[in-house]
Rosetta silent file (secondary structure, phi, psi, omega in degrees, C-alpha in Angstrom):
SEQUENCE: MIKTITFPSNETVKILARQLLTTVEIKDPPVNLLLIAEYLNAEVYLSDELPDEVHGCVIPLKDGGFIILINVFTTENRRIFTLAHEIGHICLRHYRLVGKLRKIEINQSRLDEISKKIERLADVFASELLMPKHMVQRYYRDCGGNVTALAQVFTVSEEAIKIKLKELNLLVE
SCORE:     score description
SCORE:     0.000 S_00000001
   1 L     0.000  133.941  174.629   95.827  -42.321   20.622 S_00000001
   2 L   -94.224  126.401  177.669   92.765  -42.543   18.511 S_00000001
   3 L  -103.655  143.417  179.555   93.441  -43.115   14.791 S_00000001
   4 L   -99.785  135.885  175.060   91.126  -42.001   12.019 S_00000001
   5 L   -97.350  126.800  179.731   90.555  -44.138    9.006 S_00000001
   6 L  -116.777  148.793 -179.810   90.204  -41.999    5.963 S_00000001
   7 L  -127.726  150.086  174.901   89.046  -43.193    2.546 S_00000001
   8 L   -67.794  153.495  177.324   89.380  -41.643   -0.895 S_00000001
   9 L   -68.965  159.415  174.480   86.350  -39.971   -2.437 S_00000001
  10 H   -53.258  -41.782 -176.435   84.373  -41.798   -5.138 S_00000001
  11 H   -66.539  -41.359  177.301   85.872  -39.313   -7.774 S_00000001
  12 H   -59.872  -40.565  178.969   89.388  -40.153   -6.643 S_00000001
  13 H   -61.037  -42.406  178.962   88.660  -43.838   -6.954 S_00000001
  14 H   -65.207  -39.352  175.946   87.318  -43.278  -10.484 S_00000001
  15 H   -65.187  -42.603  179.773   90.458  -41.374  -11.443 S_00000001
  16 H   -61.021  -39.667  178.825   92.618  -44.157  -10.131 S_00000001
  17 H   -61.706  -45.973  177.479   90.664  -46.624  -12.241 S_00000001
  18 H   -63.717  -39.010 -179.767   91.074  -44.462  -15.407 S_00000001
  19 H   -66.055  -35.874 -177.355   94.778  -44.050  -14.636 S_00000001
  20 H   -70.432  -39.699  173.446   95.277  -47.771  -14.450 S_00000001
  21 H   -58.681  -42.919  176.701   93.605  -48.100  -17.919 S_00000001
  22 H   -64.529  -41.991  176.653   95.998  -45.499  -19.284 S_00000001
  23 H   -63.850  -37.923 -178.590   99.010  -47.272  -17.760 S_00000001
  24 L   -89.395   -0.820  177.533   98.124  -50.574  -19.189 S_00000001
  25 L    58.800   46.104  170.099   97.232  -48.793  -22.441 S_00000001
  26 L   -98.065  121.483 -168.268   93.648  -49.976  -22.719 S_00000001
  27 L  -117.309  -11.340 -175.208   91.807  -47.527  -24.934 S_00000001
  28 L  -141.661  149.812  175.551   88.652  -49.495  -25.983 S_00000001
  29 L   -78.578  160.566   -5.217   86.123  -51.826  -24.486 S_00000001
  30 L   -76.920  150.649 -178.459   85.885  -54.531  -23.451 S_00000001
  31 L   -71.954  126.564  179.665   88.487  -54.016  -20.829 S_00000001
  32 L   -76.546   92.422 -176.380   91.110  -56.846  -20.690 S_00000001
  33 H   -68.830  -33.715  178.813   90.984  -57.587  -17.000 S_00000001
  34 H   -65.089  -31.096  171.905   93.429  -60.461  -17.277 S_00000001
  35 H   -66.469  -40.648  179.013   96.055  -58.067  -18.748 S_00000001
  36 H   -66.820  -43.147  175.982   95.449  -55.727  -15.845 S_00000001
  37 H   -57.659  -50.851  177.420   95.726  -58.575  -13.362 S_00000001
  38 H   -53.077  -49.668 -179.804   99.059  -59.629  -14.964 S_00000001
  39 H   -58.396  -39.176  178.111  100.264  -56.017  -14.681 S_00000001
  40 L   -81.426    5.918 -178.828   99.392  -56.089  -10.968 S_00000001
  41 L    61.715   43.622  178.993  101.224  -59.388  -10.496 S_00000001
  42 E  -120.247  134.191  175.158   97.894  -61.223   -9.731 S_00000001
  43 E   -98.867  140.028 -177.673   97.038  -64.653  -10.829 S_00000001
  44 E  -114.254  134.399  178.923   93.273  -65.309  -11.352 S_00000001
  45 E  -137.256  139.024  171.371   91.584  -68.541  -10.708 S_00000001
  46 E   -78.490  137.243 -178.912   88.029  -69.809  -10.853 S_00000001
  47 E  -128.436  138.447  174.781   87.130  -71.577   -7.602 S_00000001
  48 L  -103.190   15.394 -175.202   84.383  -74.083   -6.786 S_00000001
  49 L  -111.871   -6.315  179.257   85.253  -73.865   -3.111 S_00000001
  50 L   -77.383  146.322  177.966   84.042  -70.324   -2.212 S_00000001
  51 L   -61.686  147.129 -177.572   80.859  -70.097   -0.251 S_00000001
  52 L   -51.523  -35.937 -179.409   77.823  -69.089   -2.407 S_00000001
  53 L   -76.530   -7.421 -176.362   77.590  -65.717   -0.908 S_00000001
  54 L  -105.464  113.884 -179.157   81.235  -64.937   -1.775 S_00000001
  55 L   -79.871  -34.781 -177.886   81.687  -63.850   -5.364 S_00000001
  56 E  -170.247  172.334  174.050   85.499  -63.489   -5.078 S_00000001
  57 E  -158.113  162.293  178.172   88.480  -62.627   -2.924 S_00000001
  58 E  -112.837  132.835  170.308   92.028  -61.386   -3.011 S_00000001
  59 E  -117.423  114.115 -179.135   94.905  -63.189   -1.297 S_00000001
  60 E   -77.532  139.157 -179.516   98.058  -61.165   -0.917 S_00000001
  61 L  -102.829  153.594 -177.225  101.272  -63.154   -1.224 S_00000001
  62 L   -64.415  -25.720 -177.040  104.519  -62.519    0.628 S_00000001
  63 L   -84.013    7.301  178.076  106.363  -61.893   -2.595 S_00000001
  64 L    89.523    0.628  172.783  104.106  -58.880   -3.275 S_00000001
  65 L   -88.900 -174.239 -177.386  101.845  -60.701   -5.763 S_00000001
  66 E  -143.249  155.979  168.044   98.228  -61.665   -5.376 S_00000001
  67 E  -117.354  131.074  171.376   95.875  -64.569   -6.029 S_00000001
  68 E  -108.795  120.335  172.292   92.337  -63.584   -7.104 S_00000001
  69 E  -107.057  130.725  178.950   89.679  -66.256   -6.657 S_00000001
  70 E  -118.301  133.309 -178.661   86.415  -65.901   -8.509 S_00000001
  71 E   -68.634  122.638 -179.549   83.393  -68.106   -7.696 S_00000001
  72 L   -67.588  -22.296 -176.184   82.823  -70.373  -10.622 S_00000001
  73 L   -86.552   18.144  174.615   79.106  -70.668   -9.797 S_00000001
  74 L  -106.273  167.805 -179.784   78.270  -67.105  -10.818 S_00000001
  75 L   -71.787  162.895 -177.915   77.240  -65.749  -14.159 S_00000001
  76 H   -60.417  -42.488 -179.996   79.872  -64.583  -16.679 S_00000001
  77 H   -63.256  -37.766  177.709   78.866  -60.923  -16.131 S_00000001
  78 H   -63.195  -46.496 -179.027   79.141  -61.398  -12.316 S_00000001
  79 H   -60.479  -40.969 -177.706   82.661  -62.950  -12.786 S_00000001
  80 H   -65.782  -51.700 -179.649   83.816  -60.003  -14.899 S_00000001
  81 H   -60.728  -35.976  176.529   82.513  -57.480  -12.392 S_00000001
  82 H   -60.360  -47.319  177.911   83.955  -59.519   -9.505 S_00000001
  83 H   -61.177  -41.253  173.948   87.379  -59.566  -11.037 S_00000001
  84 H   -58.105  -43.759  178.734   87.208  -55.826  -11.594 S_00000001
  85 H   -59.328  -49.078 -179.692   86.090  -55.430   -7.950 S_00000001
  86 H   -64.272  -38.698  173.045   88.994  -57.498   -6.618 S_00000001
  87 H   -53.341  -45.600  179.627   91.373  -55.520   -8.863 S_00000001
  88 H   -58.159  -42.255  179.442   89.937  -52.458   -7.073 S_00000001
  89 H   -62.807  -39.100  176.392   90.802  -53.928   -3.674 S_00000001
  90 H   -63.935  -52.792 -175.960   94.396  -54.409   -4.825 S_00000001
  91 H   -66.256  -23.275  175.612   94.734  -50.952   -6.301 S_00000001
  92 L   -92.727   -5.852  178.572   93.124  -49.320   -3.259 S_00000001
  93 L    64.286   29.999  179.305   95.337  -51.402   -0.962 S_00000001
  94 H   -58.118  -29.129 -175.419   92.370  -52.653    0.988 S_00000001
  95 H   -64.693  -36.256  176.787   94.273  -55.798    1.889 S_00000001
  96 H   -61.837  -47.491 -179.977   96.647  -53.643    4.058 S_00000001
  97 H   -62.333  -42.070 -178.886   93.688  -52.086    5.938 S_00000001
  98 H   -64.533  -44.297  177.914   92.015  -55.423    6.576 S_00000001
  99 H   -56.109  -41.330 -179.498   95.292  -56.815    7.929 S_00000001
 100 H   -71.080  -38.505 -178.700   95.620  -53.904   10.369 S_00000001
 101 H   -60.953  -29.801 -178.677   91.976  -54.172   11.450 S_00000001
 102 H   -72.280  -18.419 -174.980   92.502  -57.777   12.459 S_00000001
 103 H   -96.962   -8.983  177.104   95.227  -56.760   14.885 S_00000001
 104 L  -113.286  162.975  176.700   93.280  -54.131   16.792 S_00000001
 105 L   -82.539  123.830 -176.511   90.217  -54.200   19.024 S_00000001
 106 L  -144.952  142.035  179.612   87.338  -52.658   17.182 S_00000001
 107 L   -72.301  149.329 -174.149   83.572  -52.966   17.862 S_00000001
 108 H   -59.250  -40.161 -177.869   81.541  -55.036   15.387 S_00000001
 109 H   -66.363  -37.751  178.460   79.331  -52.168   14.236 S_00000001
 110 H   -70.494  -37.852 -177.129   82.358  -49.983   13.392 S_00000001
 111 H   -69.651  -40.003  176.589   84.025  -52.978   11.608 S_00000001
 112 H   -60.108  -43.533 -179.492   80.775  -53.610    9.566 S_00000001
 113 H   -60.582  -46.323  177.060   80.732  -49.855    8.661 S_00000001
 114 H   -60.678  -49.173  178.512   84.347  -49.997    7.461 S_00000001
 115 H   -53.539  -48.190  175.236   83.686  -53.184    5.598 S_00000001
 116 H   -62.714  -35.835  177.598   80.767  -51.662    3.713 S_00000001
 117 H   -64.336  -43.811  179.252   82.765  -48.644    2.857 S_00000001
 118 H   -64.565  -45.496 -177.326   85.655  -50.783    1.489 S_00000001
 119 H   -66.211  -40.686 -179.977   83.259  -52.880   -0.552 S_00000001
 120 H   -65.380  -38.473  175.644   81.446  -49.832   -1.959 S_00000001
 121 H   -68.532  -36.450  177.210   84.755  -48.213   -3.044 S_00000001
 122 H   -68.203  -35.980  176.684   85.806  -51.441   -4.775 S_00000001
 123 H   -62.683  -46.120 -175.625   82.382  -51.392   -6.540 S_00000001
 124 H   -64.940  -42.871  177.546   82.943  -47.761   -7.652 S_00000001
 125 H   -65.542  -41.619  178.698   86.436  -48.716   -8.983 S_00000001
 126 H   -54.569  -53.930 -176.659   85.067  -51.832  -10.726 S_00000001
 127 H   -57.700  -47.384 -179.397   82.376  -49.838  -12.423 S_00000001
 128 H   -70.268  -31.792  175.400   84.791  -47.107  -13.699 S_00000001
 129 H   -63.160  -47.417  178.934   87.321  -49.766  -14.751 S_00000001
 130 H   -75.440  -32.673 -175.816   84.823  -51.612  -16.847 S_00000001
 131 L  -135.065   72.220  179.349   82.833  -48.609  -18.073 S_00000001
 132 L   -65.478  146.866 -173.644   85.072  -45.475  -17.871 S_00000001
 133 H   -48.858  -55.050 -179.777   83.211  -42.291  -18.349 S_00000001
 134 H   -56.382  -40.746  177.754   85.037  -41.340  -21.641 S_00000001
 135 H   -71.458  -38.237 -178.173   84.445  -44.675  -23.281 S_00000001
 136 H   -71.572  -31.774  175.302   80.842  -44.884  -22.281 S_00000001
 137 H   -65.323  -43.121  177.254   80.124  -41.397  -23.637 S_00000001
 138 H   -59.947  -49.916 -176.847   81.815  -42.266  -26.902 S_00000001
 139 H   -75.166  -23.391  173.952   80.116  -45.589  -27.373 S_00000001
 140 H   -56.278  -50.401 -179.757   76.731  -44.198  -26.177 S_00000001
 141 H   -68.676  -41.442  177.181   76.756  -42.051  -29.307 S_00000001
 142 H   -60.560  -32.084 -177.335   78.064  -44.918  -31.468 S_00000001
 143 L   -99.817    7.241  178.085   75.400  -47.285  -30.305 S_00000001
 144 L    64.099   25.655 -178.825   72.598  -44.656  -30.512 S_00000001
 145 L    76.272    4.464  177.395   71.992  -45.078  -26.776 S_00000001
 146 L   -64.239  108.970 -173.628   70.976  -48.695  -27.143 S_00000001
 147 H   -56.888  -46.478 -173.178   71.363  -50.216  -23.628 S_00000001
 148 H   -62.504  -46.818 -179.650   71.574  -53.818  -24.865 S_00000001
 149 H   -65.672  -36.781  174.059   74.301  -52.987  -27.354 S_00000001
 150 H   -63.282  -43.725 -178.013   76.275  -50.984  -24.792 S_00000001
 151 H   -62.832  -36.042  175.024   76.075  -53.805  -22.300 S_00000001
 152 H   -68.707  -41.818  178.917   77.488  -56.147  -24.963 S_00000001
 153 H   -58.533  -44.413 -174.836   80.293  -53.756  -25.906 S_00000001
 154 H   -90.508    1.721 -176.953   81.370  -53.370  -22.321 S_00000001
 155 L    50.278   52.987  177.581   80.676  -57.022  -21.361 S_00000001
 156 L  -131.327  174.028  178.349   78.484  -55.951  -18.414 S_00000001
 157 L   -79.654  157.795  173.993   74.877  -56.541  -17.512 S_00000001
 158 H   -59.135  -39.024  176.576   72.198  -54.231  -18.798 S_00000001
 159 H   -57.851  -43.817 -177.817   71.549  -53.225  -15.180 S_00000001
 160 H   -64.665  -44.257  179.291   75.214  -52.218  -14.712 S_00000001
 161 H   -66.517  -36.878  174.006   75.227  -50.085  -17.916 S_00000001
 162 H   -58.161  -45.040  179.479   71.967  -48.460  -16.933 S_00000001
 163 H   -59.834  -42.522 -177.465   73.374  -47.444  -13.586 S_00000001
 164 H   -68.977  -39.355  176.313   76.450  -45.907  -15.342 S_00000001
 165 H   -64.271  -39.797  176.789   74.284  -44.076  -17.848 S_00000001
 166 H   -62.949  -43.646  176.906   72.163  -42.613  -15.101 S_00000001
 167 H   -60.453  -30.844  177.693   75.343  -41.543  -13.256 S_00000001
 168 L   -93.957    8.168 -178.211   76.432  -39.821  -16.439 S_00000001
 169 L    56.978   31.510  177.498   73.002  -38.284  -16.973 S_00000001
 170 L  -100.644   -7.871 -179.332   72.698  -40.116  -20.277 S_00000001
 171 L  -130.650  123.935  172.309   69.604  -42.170  -19.220 S_00000001
 172 L  -115.185  125.939  176.151   66.445  -40.676  -17.856 S_00000001
 173 L  -123.895    0.000    0.000   63.754  -42.885  -16.367 S_00000001
């Protein structure tokens, strides 16, 4: 029997991120990711043992909790985005899929395709968690559209806030 792997849409992932913010009662930036990690029963550690190309990872524990490792050798903005990304993996339950994929035979190109999709969805989740649409729209007005000020308010890079503003049709280049 052939099984199909289905993924949520980007919009569904964004809704899940916003629902998490509501559940944890976060109404303003910057988003307290450590509070969210605690809510998800995840402990967060900076690690100096991850390979340079690995920004972070999630380790599921048998008790239902998680350990999130963040590469200490990355910038502060990268650490923040990575933590949000790893929280996305937890909320989207990617750790379950990865565990199942390890148990079945699957060709490498299909595995790479699935991996890219999983990583992209975690990025979408992270972006919406850190810069939810409703908050960005409100603070865009409050900051007069100043990209640098917005990046500081949301504790993200200017590049990240520009991508979000373009996505919301608030920045035209």
